[in-house]
Amino acid sequence: MKKIYDITLTLTPELPTWPGEPGIQLYRTGSLEHGDSANVSKLEMMVHTGTHVDAPSHFLPNQPGVEELSLDALVGTATVIQIPEGCNTITEETLKAVDFRGNQRIIFKTRNSYYWQKGETTFQTGYVGLDASAAKIIVECGIRLVGIDYLSIAAYHDQIAPHKILLGGGIVILEGLDLSLVEAGNYLLCCLPLKLQGSDGAPARVVLIEQ
Ligand SMILES: [Zn+2]
């Protein structure tokens, strides 16, 4: 049996969110305890909370929503790349050490995964993300999907340029992964975001399957 790694964050009200955004709310609108015929829950959340994908329309005008993302990009062989502990921003320089040949889907494992392992409940502005120079390299290498283990692919103080470069290059961005139990290497990636019409992002269940 091939091992399946669930790299999805569990959605709880305590999960850190982007500063200023509310956490999820899941509450009962029907309850057996209160005499209703079934338990029925209602979910309220931002589409960029927890493990999720970004659609081109997140940063670009007149671009497709999440329902149009290609399943061919979302499912297939992916390479988990370990970023050295001391790296605070992934740049062109960082990626020079990485061999991208043949990879269509890449996932950066950084020190960010420790936050999830520790159960950190406050947003960390010092997370590892990439800059515009790294985004350009990723587009040039013909990558179709790029993932990372924090709530944004881009470094905290530099959101717009990296997102625009990646989304403009037709790359699916996968954010909020927990890679603490996954080692570098090749896996089968299955990333299935909710099919929300016109949405700039969507929560996803994401697994890596041993090859
Ligand atoms: Zn996002």
Coordinates of C-alpha atoms and ligand atoms in Angstrom, one line a residue:
M1 CA 0.0 0.0 0.0
K2 CA 1.3 3.4 -0.9
K3 CA 1.4 5.9 1.9
I4 CA -0.9 8.9 1.6
Y5 CA 0.2 12.1 3.3
D6 CA -2.6 14.5 4.1
I7 CA -0.9 17.9 3.8
T8 CA -4.2 19.8 4.4
L9 CA -4.5 22.0 7.5
T10 CA -7.5 21.1 9.7
L11 CA -9.9 24.0 9.6
T12 CA -10.6 25.2 13.1
P13 CA -11.6 28.7 14.5
E14 CA -8.0 28.8 16.0
L15 CA -6.2 28.4 12.7
P16 CA -4.2 31.6 11.9
T17 CA -5.7 33.8 9.2
W18 CA -4.3 36.6 7.1
P19 CA -4.2 39.7 9.3
G20 CA -7.6 41.4 9.5
E21 CA -9.5 38.3 8.1
P22 CA -11.9 36.4 10.3
G23 CA -11.4 32.7 11.1
I24 CA -13.9 30.1 10.1
Q25 CA -17.2 29.6 11.8
L26 CA -18.9 26.3 11.7
Y27 CA -22.1 26.1 13.6
R28 CA -25.3 24.1 13.8
T29 CA -28.5 25.3 12.2
G30 CA -30.2 22.1 13.1
S31 CA -29.4 19.9 16.1
L32 CA -30.6 16.4 17.2
E33 CA -30.0 17.5 20.8
H34 CA -32.5 20.3 20.3
G35 CA -35.2 18.2 18.7
D36 CA -34.4 18.7 15.0
S37 CA -34.5 15.6 12.8
A38 CA -30.8 15.9 11.8
N39 CA -27.6 17.7 12.7
V40 CA -27.0 20.4 10.0
S41 CA -24.1 22.8 10.0
K42 CA -23.4 26.1 8.3
L43 CA -19.8 27.1 7.4
E44 CA -18.6 30.7 7.0
M45 CA -15.0 31.3 5.9
M46 CA -12.8 33.4 3.7
V47 CA -11.7 31.4 0.5
H48 CA -8.0 32.0 1.3
T49 CA -8.2 30.5 4.8
G50 CA -6.2 27.3 5.5
T51 CA -5.1 25.1 2.6
H52 CA -6.3 26.7 -0.6
V53 CA -5.6 27.6 -4.2
D54 CA -5.4 31.1 -5.8
A55 CA -7.1 31.7 -9.1
P56 CA -5.8 34.1 -11.7
S57 CA -8.6 36.5 -10.7
H58 CA -7.1 36.9 -7.3
F59 CA -4.6 39.6 -8.5
L60 CA -5.5 40.1 -12.2
P61 CA -8.6 41.8 -13.7
N62 CA -10.9 39.9 -16.1
Q63 CA -9.2 36.6 -15.4
P64 CA -10.8 33.2 -14.8
G65 CA -12.1 32.1 -11.4
V66 CA -11.1 29.0 -9.5
E67 CA -13.7 26.8 -11.3
E68 CA -11.7 27.0 -14.5
L69 CA -8.4 25.8 -13.1
S70 CA -7.1 22.8 -15.0
L71 CA -7.3 19.5 -13.2
D72 CA -4.2 18.5 -15.3
A73 CA -2.3 21.1 -13.3
L74 CA -3.9 20.2 -9.9
V75 CA -3.3 16.4 -10.2
G76 CA 0.0 14.7 -11.1
T77 CA 3.6 14.2 -10.2
A78 CA 4.9 16.9 -7.8
T79 CA 8.4 17.4 -6.4
V80 CA 8.7 18.5 -2.8
I81 CA 11.8 20.7 -2.5
Q82 CA 13.4 21.3 0.9
I83 CA 14.4 24.9 1.3
P84 CA 17.4 25.3 3.7
E85 CA 16.5 26.3 7.3
G86 CA 18.5 29.6 7.1
C87 CA 16.6 30.9 4.1
N88 CA 14.1 33.6 4.9
T89 CA 13.1 34.6 1.4
I90 CA 13.2 32.3 -1.7
T91 CA 14.9 34.2 -4.4
E92 CA 16.4 33.5 -7.9
E93 CA 19.6 32.8 -6.0
T94 CA 17.9 30.1 -3.8
L95 CA 16.4 28.4 -6.9
K96 CA 19.8 28.2 -8.7
A97 CA 20.5 25.2 -6.5
V98 CA 17.3 23.5 -7.6
D99 CA 17.1 21.3 -10.7
F100 CA 13.6 22.0 -12.2
R101 CA 14.0 19.9 -15.3
G102 CA 10.9 17.7 -16.0
N103 CA 9.0 19.1 -13.0
Q104 CA 5.5 20.6 -13.7
R105 CA 4.5 20.9 -10.1
I106 CA 6.8 22.0 -7.3
I107 CA 6.1 22.4 -3.6
F108 CA 8.5 24.3 -1.3
K109 CA 9.0 22.8 2.2
T110 CA 10.4 25.5 4.5
R111 CA 10.8 26.1 8.2
N112 CA 7.1 27.3 8.0
S113 CA 6.0 23.8 8.5
Y114 CA 7.2 24.0 12.1
Y115 CA 4.5 26.6 12.8
W116 CA 1.8 23.9 12.0
Q117 CA 3.7 21.2 13.8
K118 CA 3.8 23.4 17.0
G119 CA 0.1 24.3 16.6
E120 CA 0.9 28.1 16.4
T121 CA -2.3 30.0 16.5
T122 CA -1.1 33.6 15.7
F123 CA -0.2 34.8 12.2
Q124 CA 3.6 34.8 11.6
T125 CA 4.8 37.7 9.5
G126 CA 8.3 36.2 9.4
Y127 CA 7.3 33.2 7.3
V128 CA 9.3 32.1 4.3
G129 CA 7.9 33.2 0.9
L130 CA 9.3 34.0 -2.5
D131 CA 10.1 37.2 -4.2
A132 CA 9.6 38.4 -7.8
S133 CA 12.9 37.1 -9.0
A134 CA 12.0 33.6 -7.9
A135 CA 8.5 33.9 -9.4
K136 CA 10.1 34.8 -12.8
I137 CA 12.3 31.7 -12.7
I138 CA 9.3 29.5 -11.9
V139 CA 7.4 30.9 -14.9
E140 CA 10.4 30.5 -17.2
C141 CA 10.8 26.9 -16.2
G142 CA 7.4 25.9 -17.4
I143 CA 6.0 25.0 -14.0
R144 CA 2.2 24.6 -13.8
L145 CA 1.7 24.6 -10.1
V146 CA 3.7 25.9 -7.2
G147 CA 2.9 25.2 -3.5
I148 CA 4.2 26.4 -0.1
D149 CA 3.7 25.7 3.5
Y150 CA 2.3 29.0 4.6
L151 CA -0.7 31.1 3.9
S152 CA 0.9 33.0 1.0
I153 CA 3.4 32.0 -1.7
A154 CA 4.9 35.5 -1.5
A155 CA 7.0 37.0 1.3
Y156 CA 4.9 39.1 3.7
H157 CA 5.9 42.6 2.7
D158 CA 6.0 41.8 -1.1
Q159 CA 2.6 40.2 -2.0
I160 CA 1.6 41.9 -5.3
A161 CA 4.5 41.3 -7.8
P162 CA 5.2 37.6 -7.1
H163 CA 1.4 36.8 -7.3
K164 CA 1.0 38.8 -10.5
I165 CA 4.0 37.1 -12.1
L166 CA 2.9 33.6 -11.2
L167 CA -0.8 34.0 -11.9
G168 CA 0.0 35.9 -15.1
G169 CA 2.2 33.0 -16.2
G170 CA -0.8 30.6 -15.8
I171 CA 0.6 28.9 -12.7
V172 CA -1.7 27.5 -10.0
I173 CA -0.7 28.7 -6.6
L174 CA -1.3 26.3 -3.7
E175 CA -0.9 27.8 -0.2
G176 CA -1.3 26.7 3.4
L177 CA 0.2 23.3 3.2
D178 CA 1.5 21.3 6.2
L179 CA 4.6 19.5 5.1
S180 CA 5.9 18.7 8.5
L181 CA 5.7 14.9 8.0
V182 CA 6.8 14.9 4.3
E183 CA 10.3 14.5 3.1
A184 CA 11.8 16.0 -0.1
G185 CA 11.1 13.9 -3.2
N186 CA 8.6 13.0 -5.9
Y187 CA 4.9 12.2 -5.1
L188 CA 1.6 12.0 -6.8
L189 CA -0.2 15.3 -5.9
C190 CA -4.0 15.3 -5.6
C191 CA -5.3 18.8 -5.0
L192 CA -9.1 19.2 -5.4
P193 CA -10.3 22.8 -4.7
L194 CA -14.0 23.5 -4.2
K195 CA -15.6 24.4 -7.6
L196 CA -16.8 27.9 -6.6
Q197 CA -17.9 29.9 -9.7
G198 CA -16.0 33.1 -10.2
S199 CA -14.1 32.8 -6.9
D200 CA -10.5 34.2 -6.6
G201 CA -9.6 31.2 -4.5
A202 CA -11.0 28.0 -2.9
P203 CA -10.2 25.7 0.0
A204 CA -8.8 22.4 -1.1
R205 CA -8.2 18.9 0.3
V206 CA -4.6 18.1 -0.7
V207 CA -2.7 14.8 -0.4
L208 CA 0.6 13.5 -1.6
I209 CA 0.9 9.8 -2.5
E210 CA 4.1 8.0 -2.3
Q211 CA 5.5 6.8 -5.6
Ligands
ZN1 ZN -4.5 32.7 -1.4

